[in-house]
Coordinates of C-alpha atoms in Angstrom, one line a residue:
X1 CA -44.1 -56.0 49.1
X2 CA -43.4 -56.0 45.4
X3 CA -41.5 -52.9 44.0
X4 CA -43.6 -51.0 41.4
X5 CA -41.9 -50.8 38.0
X6 CA -41.5 -47.4 36.3
X7 CA -43.4 -47.4 33.1
X8 CA -41.1 -47.3 30.1
X9 CA -41.3 -44.4 27.6
X10 CA -42.2 -45.8 24.2
X11 CA -39.2 -45.7 21.8
X12 CA -39.4 -43.2 19.0
X13 CA -39.4 -44.6 15.4
X14 CA -36.1 -44.4 13.5
X15 CA -35.4 -41.0 12.1
X16 CA -37.9 -39.2 14.3
X17 CA -36.9 -36.1 16.2
X18 CA -36.4 -36.3 20.0
X19 CA -36.5 -33.8 22.8
X20 CA -35.3 -34.6 26.4
X21 CA -34.0 -33.2 29.6
X22 CA -30.3 -33.9 30.1
X23 CA -28.4 -34.6 33.3
X24 CA -26.9 -31.1 32.9
X25 CA -30.3 -29.6 33.5
X26 CA -30.6 -28.3 29.9
X27 CA -33.1 -29.4 27.3
X28 CA -31.7 -31.2 24.2
X29 CA -33.1 -31.9 20.8
X30 CA -31.9 -34.2 18.0
X31 CA -33.2 -34.0 14.5
X32 CA -32.3 -36.4 11.6
X33 CA -31.8 -34.1 8.5
X34 CA -30.2 -36.6 6.1
X35 CA -27.4 -39.0 5.6
X36 CA -23.7 -38.4 6.0
X37 CA -21.1 -39.2 3.3
X38 CA -20.3 -42.5 5.1
X39 CA -24.0 -43.6 5.0
X40 CA -24.8 -43.0 8.7
X41 CA -27.7 -40.8 9.7
X42 CA -26.9 -37.1 9.9
X43 CA -28.5 -36.1 13.3
X44 CA -28.2 -32.5 14.4
X45 CA -28.0 -31.7 18.1
X46 CA -29.4 -28.5 19.7
X47 CA -29.5 -27.4 23.3
X48 CA -31.5 -24.7 25.1
X49 CA -32.5 -23.8 28.7
X50 CA -36.2 -24.5 28.3
X51 CA -38.3 -27.1 26.6
X52 CA -40.2 -24.4 24.6
X53 CA -37.0 -22.9 23.3
X54 CA -35.5 -26.3 22.1
X55 CA -38.9 -27.3 20.7
X56 CA -38.9 -24.2 18.5
X57 CA -35.4 -24.8 17.2
X58 CA -36.2 -28.5 16.5
X59 CA -39.3 -27.5 14.5
X60 CA -37.3 -25.0 12.5
X61 CA -34.7 -27.7 11.6
X62 CA -37.5 -30.0 10.5
X63 CA -39.0 -27.2 8.4
X64 CA -35.7 -26.6 6.7
X65 CA -35.2 -30.3 6.2
X66 CA -38.5 -30.7 4.5
X67 CA -38.3 -27.6 2.3
X68 CA -34.9 -26.1 1.3
X69 CA -32.7 -28.6 3.1
X70 CA -30.4 -28.1 6.1
X71 CA -26.8 -26.8 5.6
X72 CA -24.3 -29.6 5.3
X73 CA -22.3 -30.4 8.4
X74 CA -18.5 -30.1 8.2
X75 CA -16.1 -27.2 7.4
X76 CA -17.3 -23.7 8.4
X77 CA -16.9 -21.6 5.3
X78 CA -16.3 -17.9 5.1
X79 CA -17.0 -16.0 1.9
X80 CA -13.3 -15.8 1.2
X81 CA -12.6 -19.5 1.7
X82 CA -15.6 -20.5 -0.4
X83 CA -15.0 -18.1 -3.3
X84 CA -11.3 -19.1 -3.4
X85 CA -12.2 -22.8 -3.4
X86 CA -15.0 -22.3 -6.0
X87 CA -13.0 -20.2 -8.5
X88 CA -9.9 -22.4 -8.4
X89 CA -11.2 -25.9 -7.9
X90 CA -14.8 -25.9 -9.2
X91 CA -15.0 -23.2 -11.9
X92 CA -11.5 -23.2 -13.4
X93 CA -11.5 -26.8 -14.7
X94 CA -15.0 -26.4 -16.3
X95 CA -15.2 -23.0 -18.0
X96 CA -13.3 -21.3 -20.8
X97 CA -10.2 -19.2 -20.4
X98 CA -11.9 -15.8 -20.9
X99 CA -14.7 -16.7 -18.4
X100 CA -12.3 -17.7 -15.6
X101 CA -10.4 -14.5 -16.1
X102 CA -13.5 -12.5 -15.5
X103 CA -14.4 -14.7 -12.4
X104 CA -10.9 -14.2 -10.9
X105 CA -11.0 -10.4 -11.3
X106 CA -14.4 -10.2 -9.6
X107 CA -13.4 -12.6 -6.8
X108 CA -9.9 -11.4 -6.0
X109 CA -10.2 -7.6 -6.8
X110 CA -13.8 -7.0 -5.5
X111 CA -15.6 -9.7 -3.7
X112 CA -13.0 -11.0 -1.2
X113 CA -11.8 -7.5 -0.2
X114 CA -15.4 -6.3 0.2
X115 CA -17.1 -9.4 1.7
X116 CA -14.5 -12.0 2.5
X117 CA -14.7 -12.0 6.3
X118 CA -18.4 -12.9 6.4
X119 CA -19.4 -16.4 7.5
X120 CA -21.0 -17.9 4.5
X121 CA -24.2 -18.9 6.1
X122 CA -24.5 -15.5 7.7
X123 CA -24.3 -13.5 4.4
X124 CA -27.5 -11.5 3.8
X125 CA -28.9 -9.9 0.7
X126 CA -28.5 -6.5 2.4
X127 CA -24.7 -7.1 2.8
X128 CA -24.5 -7.6 -1.0
X129 CA -26.6 -4.6 -1.9
X130 CA -24.5 -2.3 0.4
X131 CA -21.4 -3.8 -1.2
X132 CA -22.6 -3.0 -4.7
X133 CA -23.4 0.6 -3.8
X134 CA -20.0 1.0 -2.1
X135 CA -18.3 -0.3 -5.3
X136 CA -20.0 2.3 -7.4
X137 CA -19.3 5.1 -4.8
X138 CA -15.6 4.2 -5.1
X139 CA -15.6 4.7 -8.8
X140 CA -16.5 1.3 -10.3
X141 CA -18.8 1.3 -13.2
X142 CA -22.3 -0.2 -12.9
X143 CA -21.3 -2.9 -15.3
X144 CA -18.3 -3.9 -13.0
X145 CA -20.6 -4.1 -10.0
X146 CA -23.1 -6.2 -12.1
X147 CA -20.2 -8.5 -13.1
X148 CA -19.4 -9.0 -9.4
X149 CA -23.1 -9.7 -8.7
X150 CA -23.3 -12.4 -11.4
X151 CA -20.1 -14.0 -10.2
X152 CA -21.1 -14.2 -6.5
X153 CA -24.6 -15.5 -7.5
X154 CA -23.0 -18.3 -9.6
X155 CA -20.6 -19.2 -6.8
X156 CA -23.3 -19.3 -4.1
X157 CA -25.6 -21.3 -6.4
X158 CA -22.9 -24.0 -6.3
X159 CA -22.8 -23.7 -2.5
X160 CA -26.5 -24.3 -2.3
X161 CA -26.2 -27.2 -4.7
X162 CA -23.6 -28.8 -2.4
X163 CA -25.7 -28.0 0.7
X164 CA -23.2 -25.5 2.3
X165 CA -26.1 -23.0 2.1
X166 CA -29.8 -23.4 2.2
X167 CA -30.7 -20.3 0.1
X168 CA -28.7 -18.0 -2.1
X169 CA -28.7 -14.4 -0.8
X170 CA -27.4 -13.2 -4.2
X171 CA -30.6 -14.4 -5.9
X172 CA -32.6 -12.3 -3.5
X173 CA -30.4 -9.1 -3.6
X174 CA -31.2 -6.5 -6.1
X175 CA -28.6 -6.4 -8.8
X176 CA -27.0 -3.0 -9.8
X177 CA -29.0 -1.3 -12.6
X178 CA -27.2 -1.0 -15.9
X179 CA -28.3 1.6 -18.3
X180 CA -27.5 0.0 -21.7
X181 CA -26.4 2.8 -24.1
X182 CA -27.7 2.7 -27.6
X183 CA -24.8 2.1 -29.9
X184 CA -24.6 4.4 -32.9
X185 CA -23.2 2.5 -35.9
X186 CA -20.8 4.3 -38.1
X187 CA -22.3 6.0 -41.2
X188 CA -21.3 5.2 -44.7
X189 CA -19.2 8.3 -44.9
X190 CA -17.3 7.4 -41.7
X191 CA -16.8 3.8 -42.9
X192 CA -15.3 5.2 -46.2
X193 CA -13.0 7.5 -44.3
X194 CA -11.9 4.5 -42.1
X195 CA -11.2 2.3 -45.1
X196 CA -9.3 5.1 -46.9
X197 CA -7.1 5.6 -43.8
X198 CA -6.7 1.8 -43.3
X199 CA -5.2 1.6 -46.8
X200 CA -2.2 3.5 -45.5
X201 CA -1.4 1.1 -42.7
X202 CA -0.2 -2.4 -42.3
X203 CA -2.9 -5.2 -42.1
X204 CA -5.4 -3.1 -44.1
X205 CA -7.7 -6.1 -44.6
X206 CA -8.1 -6.5 -40.8
X207 CA -10.3 -3.4 -40.6
X208 CA -12.2 -4.1 -43.9
X209 CA -13.2 -7.5 -42.5
X210 CA -14.4 -5.9 -39.3
X211 CA -16.6 -3.3 -41.0
X212 CA -17.8 -5.4 -44.0
X213 CA -18.3 -8.8 -42.4
X214 CA -18.8 -8.0 -38.7
X215 CA -16.4 -10.6 -37.4
X216 CA -15.6 -10.4 -33.7
X217 CA -12.1 -9.4 -32.7
X218 CA -11.1 -12.9 -31.7
X219 CA -12.6 -14.4 -34.9
X220 CA -10.7 -12.0 -37.1
X221 CA -7.4 -12.5 -35.3
X222 CA -7.8 -16.3 -35.2
X223 CA -8.3 -16.6 -39.0
X224 CA -5.7 -18.7 -40.9
X225 CA -5.1 -18.9 -44.6
X226 CA -6.5 -22.4 -44.7
X227 CA -9.9 -20.7 -43.7
X228 CA -9.9 -18.5 -46.8
X229 CA -11.3 -20.1 -49.9
X230 CA -10.4 -17.7 -52.7
X231 CA -11.9 -19.9 -55.4
X232 CA -15.4 -20.0 -53.9
X233 CA -15.2 -16.5 -52.2
X234 CA -15.8 -17.8 -48.7
X235 CA -14.2 -17.4 -45.3
X236 CA -14.7 -20.2 -42.7
X237 CA -14.9 -18.9 -39.1
X238 CA -14.0 -21.7 -36.7
X239 CA -11.7 -20.4 -34.0
X240 CA -11.1 -17.3 -31.9
X241 CA -7.9 -15.7 -30.7
X242 CA -7.4 -15.8 -26.9
X243 CA -5.8 -13.1 -24.9
X244 CA -2.2 -14.3 -24.1
X245 CA -1.1 -15.0 -20.6
X246 CA 2.6 -15.4 -19.5
X247 CA 4.8 -16.4 -16.6
X248 CA 8.3 -15.3 -15.8
X249 CA 11.1 -17.3 -17.4
X250 CA 13.7 -15.5 -15.4
X251 CA 12.6 -16.8 -12.0
X252 CA 10.9 -13.4 -11.3
X253 CA 14.2 -11.6 -11.2
X254 CA 13.5 -9.0 -13.8
X255 CA 11.1 -7.0 -11.5
X256 CA 8.6 -6.6 -14.3
X257 CA 5.1 -8.0 -14.9
X258 CA 5.2 -11.4 -16.5
X259 CA 4.1 -10.0 -19.9
X260 CA 7.1 -7.7 -20.0
X261 CA 9.6 -10.3 -18.8
X262 CA 12.4 -10.6 -21.4
X263 CA 12.3 -14.4 -21.0
X264 CA 8.5 -14.7 -20.7
X265 CA 6.8 -18.0 -21.2
X266 CA 3.3 -18.4 -22.7
X267 CA 1.0 -20.4 -20.4
X268 CA -2.1 -20.2 -22.6
X269 CA -3.0 -21.6 -26.0
X270 CA -3.2 -19.1 -28.8
X271 CA -6.8 -19.9 -30.0
X272 CA -9.8 -22.0 -29.2
X273 CA -12.7 -23.3 -31.2
X274 CA -15.8 -21.2 -31.5
X275 CA -18.0 -21.5 -28.4
X276 CA -21.2 -22.5 -30.2
X277 CA -22.1 -24.4 -33.3
X278 CA -23.6 -21.3 -34.8
X279 CA -20.2 -19.5 -34.3
X280 CA -18.6 -22.0 -36.7
X281 CA -19.8 -20.7 -40.0
X282 CA -18.9 -19.9 -43.6
X283 CA -19.3 -16.2 -44.8
X284 CA -19.4 -15.0 -48.4
X285 CA -16.7 -12.5 -49.2
X286 CA -17.2 -9.5 -51.6
X287 CA -14.9 -9.6 -54.6
X288 CA -13.1 -6.4 -53.6
X289 CA -12.3 -7.9 -50.2
X290 CA -10.9 -11.0 -51.8
X291 CA -8.6 -8.9 -54.0
X292 CA -7.5 -7.1 -50.8
X293 CA -6.8 -10.4 -49.1
X294 CA -4.7 -11.5 -52.1
X295 CA -2.7 -8.4 -51.9
X296 CA -2.3 -8.8 -48.1
X297 CA -1.0 -12.3 -48.7
X298 CA 1.6 -11.0 -51.2
X299 CA 2.7 -8.4 -48.6
X300 CA 3.0 -11.1 -46.0
X301 CA 5.2 -13.1 -48.3
X302 CA 7.5 -10.1 -48.6
X303 CA 7.6 -9.7 -44.8
X304 CA 8.4 -13.4 -44.5
X305 CA 11.4 -13.1 -46.8
X306 CA 12.5 -9.9 -45.0
X307 CA 12.3 -11.5 -41.6
X308 CA 14.2 -14.7 -42.7
X309 CA 15.1 -16.8 -39.6
X310 CA 13.0 -14.6 -37.3
X311 CA 9.8 -15.6 -39.0
X312 CA 7.6 -18.1 -37.1
X313 CA 5.2 -19.8 -39.6
X314 CA 1.8 -20.4 -38.0
X315 CA -0.5 -19.7 -40.9
X316 CA -2.3 -16.8 -39.5
X317 CA -3.9 -14.2 -41.8
X318 CA -3.0 -11.3 -39.6
X319 CA 0.4 -11.4 -37.9
X320 CA 3.2 -9.4 -36.4
X321 CA 6.2 -8.6 -38.6
X322 CA 7.7 -12.0 -37.5
X323 CA 4.6 -14.2 -38.1
X324 CA 3.2 -14.3 -34.6
X325 CA -0.6 -13.9 -34.1
X326 CA -1.6 -10.4 -33.2
X327 CA -2.2 -9.5 -29.6
X328 CA -5.8 -8.4 -29.0
X329 CA -4.6 -5.5 -26.8
X330 CA -2.3 -4.3 -29.6
X331 CA -5.1 -4.7 -32.1
X332 CA -7.4 -2.6 -29.9
X333 CA -4.9 0.3 -29.7
X334 CA -4.4 0.1 -33.5
X335 CA -8.2 0.6 -33.9
X336 CA -8.1 3.7 -31.7
X337 CA -5.2 5.0 -33.7
X338 CA -7.1 4.4 -36.9
X339 CA -10.2 6.4 -35.6
X340 CA -8.0 9.4 -34.8
X341 CA -6.1 9.3 -38.0
X342 CA -9.3 9.1 -40.0
X343 CA -10.9 11.9 -38.0
X344 CA -13.8 9.6 -37.0
X345 CA -15.6 9.8 -33.7
X346 CA -14.3 7.5 -30.9
X347 CA -15.9 4.1 -30.5
X348 CA -15.3 0.6 -29.4
X349 CA -13.8 -2.0 -31.8
X350 CA -17.0 -4.0 -31.3
X351 CA -19.0 -1.1 -32.8
X352 CA -17.7 -2.2 -36.2
X353 CA -19.7 -5.4 -35.7
X354 CA -22.9 -3.3 -34.9
X355 CA -22.2 -1.3 -38.1
X356 CA -22.0 -4.5 -40.2
X357 CA -25.2 -5.9 -38.7
X358 CA -27.0 -2.6 -39.4
X359 CA -25.8 -2.6 -43.0
X360 CA -27.4 -6.0 -43.4
X361 CA -30.6 -4.5 -42.1
X362 CA -30.5 -1.6 -44.6
X363 CA -29.9 -4.1 -47.4
X364 CA -33.0 -6.1 -46.4
X365 CA -31.0 -9.3 -45.9
X366 CA -33.4 -12.1 -44.5
X367 CA -33.1 -12.7 -40.8
X368 CA -32.0 -16.3 -41.2
X369 CA -29.1 -15.2 -43.4
X370 CA -28.2 -12.4 -41.0
X371 CA -28.1 -14.9 -38.1
X372 CA -25.8 -17.2 -40.2
X373 CA -23.4 -14.3 -41.1
X374 CA -23.2 -12.9 -37.6
X375 CA -22.9 -16.3 -35.9
X376 CA -26.0 -16.1 -33.7
X377 CA -27.7 -19.2 -32.2
X378 CA -31.3 -19.7 -33.4
X379 CA -32.7 -19.4 -29.8
X380 CA -31.0 -16.1 -29.2
X381 CA -31.1 -14.6 -32.7
X382 CA -34.1 -12.3 -32.2
X383 CA -32.7 -10.7 -29.1
X384 CA -29.3 -10.3 -30.8
X385 CA -30.8 -8.7 -33.9
X386 CA -32.6 -6.2 -31.7
X387 CA -29.3 -5.4 -29.9
X388 CA -27.1 -5.1 -33.0
X389 CA -29.3 -3.8 -35.8
X390 CA -30.0 -0.1 -35.3
X391 CA -32.8 1.9 -36.8
X392 CA -30.6 4.4 -38.7
X393 CA -31.9 7.2 -40.9
X394 CA -32.0 5.1 -44.1
X395 CA -33.9 2.4 -42.4
X396 CA -36.5 4.8 -41.0
X397 CA -36.8 6.6 -44.4
X398 CA -37.4 3.3 -46.2
X399 CA -40.0 2.3 -43.7
X400 CA -41.7 5.7 -44.0
X401 CA -41.7 5.4 -47.8
X402 CA -43.4 2.0 -47.6
X403 CA -46.0 3.2 -45.1
X404 CA -46.7 6.2 -47.3
X405 CA -47.0 4.1 -50.4
X406 CA -49.4 1.8 -48.7
X407 CA -51.7 4.5 -47.2
X408 CA -51.6 7.2 -49.9
X409 CA -50.4 5.4 -53.0
X410 CA -52.7 4.0 -55.8
X411 CA -54.6 0.9 -54.9
X412 CA -52.5 -2.0 -56.2
X413 CA -54.1 -4.7 -58.3
X414 CA -53.6 -8.3 -57.1
X415 CA -50.8 -10.0 -59.2
X416 CA -52.0 -12.4 -61.8
X417 CA -50.0 -15.6 -62.5
X418 CA -48.7 -16.0 -66.0
X419 CA -50.0 -19.0 -68.0
X420 CA -48.0 -22.0 -67.0
X421 CA -46.0 -20.0 -64.5
X422 CA -46.1 -19.5 -60.7
X423 CA -47.9 -16.7 -59.0
X424 CA -45.6 -13.8 -58.1
X425 CA -44.2 -14.1 -54.6
X426 CA -43.9 -11.5 -51.9
X427 CA -40.6 -10.2 -53.3
X428 CA -42.2 -9.3 -56.6
X429 CA -43.5 -5.9 -57.5
X430 CA -47.0 -4.8 -56.7
X431 CA -46.9 -1.7 -59.0
X432 CA -50.4 -0.7 -60.1
X433 CA -51.5 -1.4 -63.6
X434 CA -52.0 2.2 -64.6
X435 CA -48.5 3.2 -63.6
X436 CA -46.5 5.1 -66.1
X437 CA -42.8 4.4 -66.4
X438 CA -40.6 7.4 -67.4
X439 CA -37.6 6.0 -69.4
X440 CA -34.6 8.3 -69.7
X441 CA -32.9 7.5 -73.0
X442 CA -29.3 8.3 -72.4
X443 CA -27.6 7.4 -75.7
X444 CA -28.2 3.6 -76.0
X445 CA -29.0 3.2 -72.3
X446 CA -32.6 3.2 -71.1
X447 CA -33.0 4.1 -67.4
X448 CA -36.6 3.8 -66.0
X449 CA -38.0 6.1 -63.3
X450 CA -41.2 6.1 -61.3
X451 CA -41.3 9.9 -61.2
X452 CA -40.9 12.2 -64.3
X453 CA -39.0 14.9 -62.4
X454 CA -36.2 12.4 -61.7
X455 CA -36.0 11.4 -65.3
X456 CA -35.9 15.0 -66.4
X457 CA -33.1 15.9 -63.9
X458 CA -31.0 12.9 -65.1
X459 CA -31.5 13.7 -68.8
X460 CA -30.6 17.4 -68.3
X461 CA -27.4 16.7 -66.3
X462 CA -26.3 13.6 -68.4
X463 CA -26.9 15.6 -71.6
X464 CA -24.6 18.4 -70.4
X465 CA -21.9 15.9 -69.4
X466 CA -22.1 14.2 -72.9
X467 CA -22.6 16.8 -75.6
X468 CA -23.5 15.4 -78.9
X469 CA -25.2 12.4 -77.5
X470 CA -29.0 12.0 -77.5
X471 CA -30.8 12.3 -74.2
X472 CA -34.6 12.3 -74.1
X473 CA -37.6 10.9 -72.0
X474 CA -40.1 8.4 -73.2
X475 CA -43.3 7.5 -71.3
X476 CA -44.1 3.8 -71.3
X477 CA -47.0 2.0 -69.6
X478 CA -46.2 -0.6 -67.1
X479 CA -47.0 -3.6 -69.3
X480 CA -44.8 -2.4 -72.1
X481 CA -41.8 -1.9 -69.8
X482 CA -42.4 -5.3 -68.1
X483 CA -42.4 -7.1 -71.4
X484 CA -39.7 -5.1 -73.3
X485 CA -37.6 -3.3 -70.7
X486 CA -34.4 -4.9 -69.5
X487 CA -34.7 -6.0 -66.0
X488 CA -38.5 -5.6 -65.6
X489 CA -40.2 -3.8 -62.8
X490 CA -37.5 -4.4 -60.2
X491 CA -35.1 -1.9 -62.0
X492 CA -37.5 1.0 -61.9
X493 CA -36.0 3.8 -59.7
X494 CA -38.1 5.4 -57.1
X495 CA -35.5 8.0 -56.1
X496 CA -32.9 10.3 -57.6
X497 CA -29.7 8.2 -58.4
X498 CA -26.4 9.2 -57.0
X499 CA -23.9 11.1 -59.2
X500 CA -20.2 11.6 -58.3
X501 CA -17.0 12.9 -59.8
X502 CA -14.9 9.8 -60.3
X503 CA -11.2 10.1 -61.0
X504 CA -9.5 7.4 -63.2
X505 CA -5.9 6.4 -63.9
X506 CA -4.7 3.9 -66.5
X507 CA -1.4 2.5 -67.7
X508 CA -0.2 -0.5 -69.8
X509 CA 3.1 -2.3 -69.5
X510 CA 4.9 -4.7 -72.0
X511 CA 6.1 -8.1 -70.7
X512 CA 9.5 -6.7 -69.9
X513 CA 8.1 -3.9 -67.8
X514 CA 8.4 -1.1 -70.3
X515 CA 5.6 1.5 -70.3
X516 CA 3.3 1.3 -73.4
X517 CA 2.1 4.5 -74.9
X518 CA -1.5 3.9 -75.9
X519 CA -2.4 7.4 -76.9
X520 CA -4.6 8.6 -74.1
X521 CA -4.2 10.5 -70.8
X522 CA -3.0 8.4 -67.9
X523 CA -5.3 10.2 -65.5
X524 CA -8.7 11.8 -66.1
X525 CA -12.0 12.6 -64.3
X526 CA -15.6 12.0 -65.3
X527 CA -19.0 12.7 -63.8
X528 CA -20.7 9.3 -63.4
X529 CA -24.1 8.1 -62.2
X530 CA -24.5 5.0 -60.1
X531 CA -26.2 3.1 -63.1
X532 CA -23.0 3.7 -65.1
X533 CA -21.2 0.7 -63.5
X534 CA -18.3 0.9 -65.9
X535 CA -17.4 4.4 -64.7
X536 CA -19.1 4.9 -61.3
X537 CA -17.8 4.0 -57.8
X538 CA -18.6 5.4 -54.4
X539 CA -15.3 4.2 -52.8
X540 CA -12.5 6.7 -52.2
X541 CA -10.2 4.5 -54.3
X542 CA -10.0 1.0 -55.8
X543 CA -7.4 -0.4 -58.2
X544 CA -6.3 -3.7 -59.8
X545 CA -3.9 -5.0 -62.4
X546 CA -4.8 -7.5 -65.2
X547 CA -2.9 -9.3 -67.9
X548 CA -4.2 -8.9 -71.4
X549 CA -4.3 -11.7 -74.0
X550 CA -1.3 -10.1 -75.7
X551 CA 0.7 -10.5 -72.4
X552 CA 0.6 -6.8 -71.7
X553 CA -0.3 -5.9 -68.1
X554 CA -2.9 -3.2 -67.4
X555 CA -3.1 -1.1 -64.2
X556 CA -6.5 0.6 -63.6
X557 CA -7.4 2.9 -60.7
X558 CA -10.6 4.8 -59.9
X559 CA -12.2 6.5 -56.9
X560 CA -13.8 9.6 -55.6
X561 CA -10.7 10.9 -53.8
X562 CA -8.3 12.4 -56.4
X563 CA -5.3 12.4 -54.1
X564 CA -5.9 8.8 -53.1
X565 CA -6.2 7.8 -56.7
X566 CA -2.9 9.4 -57.5
X567 CA -1.2 7.6 -54.6
X568 CA -2.8 4.3 -55.5
X569 CA -1.8 4.7 -59.2
X570 CA 1.9 4.6 -58.2
X571 CA 1.2 1.3 -56.3
X572 CA -0.8 -0.1 -59.2
X573 CA 2.0 0.7 -61.7
X574 CA 4.6 -0.9 -59.4
X575 CA 2.6 -4.1 -59.2
X576 CA 1.9 -4.0 -62.9
X577 CA 5.7 -3.8 -63.7
X578 CA 6.4 -6.6 -61.3
X579 CA 3.6 -8.7 -62.8
X580 CA 4.8 -8.0 -66.3
X581 CA 8.3 -9.1 -65.4
X582 CA 7.3 -12.1 -63.2
X583 CA 4.1 -13.7 -64.6
X584 CA 4.5 -16.9 -62.7
X585 CA 4.4 -15.1 -59.4
X586 CA 0.8 -14.0 -60.1
X587 CA -0.4 -17.2 -61.7
X588 CA -0.3 -15.7 -65.2
X589 CA 0.3 -18.8 -67.4
X590 CA 0.3 -18.8 -71.1
X591 CA -2.4 -21.4 -71.2
X592 CA -4.9 -18.8 -70.0
X593 CA -4.3 -16.5 -73.0

């Protein structure tokens, strides 16, 4: 009798999952989830007691394979081993020095001590959220917890990309909430007090640059003299100072931290190029700041001569007394000392940048120019302006005045183009035709006002300051002033001008350094209005020396702070004597006279 053959089970196609009962009595499943590094199929094996159980696991593997992907086979990572591998071998070679410093602090000081023992694939969003709350309960700021969150999210994104994880739990976890405090920029009075105090300390120009130009700390400390174009009045920002990092040069025998080792060795470059193309930018420099930078360069030359062999020439604008670039940590503490000495409220050094940005807003500088000065990328500029430019009192007052003029002022007539000329643009005046201009005749100076009471107040006070000089008011119609008045409609004042008591000091020296008696007081005070530019200043003190055509050297000082003027006058006279005796040192050649 012929033996009946057992029917053969049809073979599954390549790559298909299989489920079968093994000789051990358990059900087994095999699922192809991809390809291994050597090119062979990556088939995962699972085993359960019943067919239903193994079928469920096989279907789940297939679902993961077809959606997010199955975790890569190989090393079993913990949070600690993955974060250590990521920060040292993946992140460190590809990010900047400051970025990796932040990553290392988050990884080694917070994440590994708090989460390091978890299996990587077992980490849940709830573990992270409890960890953030614990950080804050132990005294960490919300910003520190948020930095830890951003770091672990970046590290786990890389684990997902390399298929060590299928999903990133940090992308699901709720990040710590940060209440961003509104920065209050320094007022004009506070800035003036800071500048006055800065004039008494070394590296005065460092703080003027921060408050006037808004350079970041690294950008200011990374400036070199080759970046300062005195002829064209421009500073080129193209690099930033890095925080120094050191290692022991004594073989770790001194028992101190590496930065305090007597034989410390620097292991980090001093500067790096700006991070973005927008960060590399030219900035126009006010004339007063250029003069201050020239004086700063002269002082640095004297320090160089005093230091002799100890001086290290690296070309930086702001240096230590031996020519080394300033340490950002030292610079930060000098800022704090300056705030205390000037009796100005405490604030971050970065608040000076907010102050400079807000000044640009008050001055009505166009957004494109603001972005260029501050070094903001075009795609992020709107967000950065909203963050750095603050609606201070002057901004709100100017806005309210514009709204009031639009809603309650006279109806403006549309501007008419002049024959052969272009139509007035948005920046030109929209003053109504029937507007009367009140011209205060102050001696030979006509000063136009939109309101008669302003003109009357100026005429009254100016006349009392200048007895014997004519002071009267004339009423002009708009067209007469536009055609005959110097400066046209744009010079008409809509507010009361500022008036200050300005202190002056003056001296003249002969080429040999001898004082020349010119028959007038060396110090005097006058009440001056802001339109009297030859007398007025709103700065506590300003001074300069100039060489006359006859080779005499003149020292001039003025300011609103009498004591500061007296102190600066001594410095101005000392420079004038030195300039009179050493004309070549100051570039005073006979060809120029």
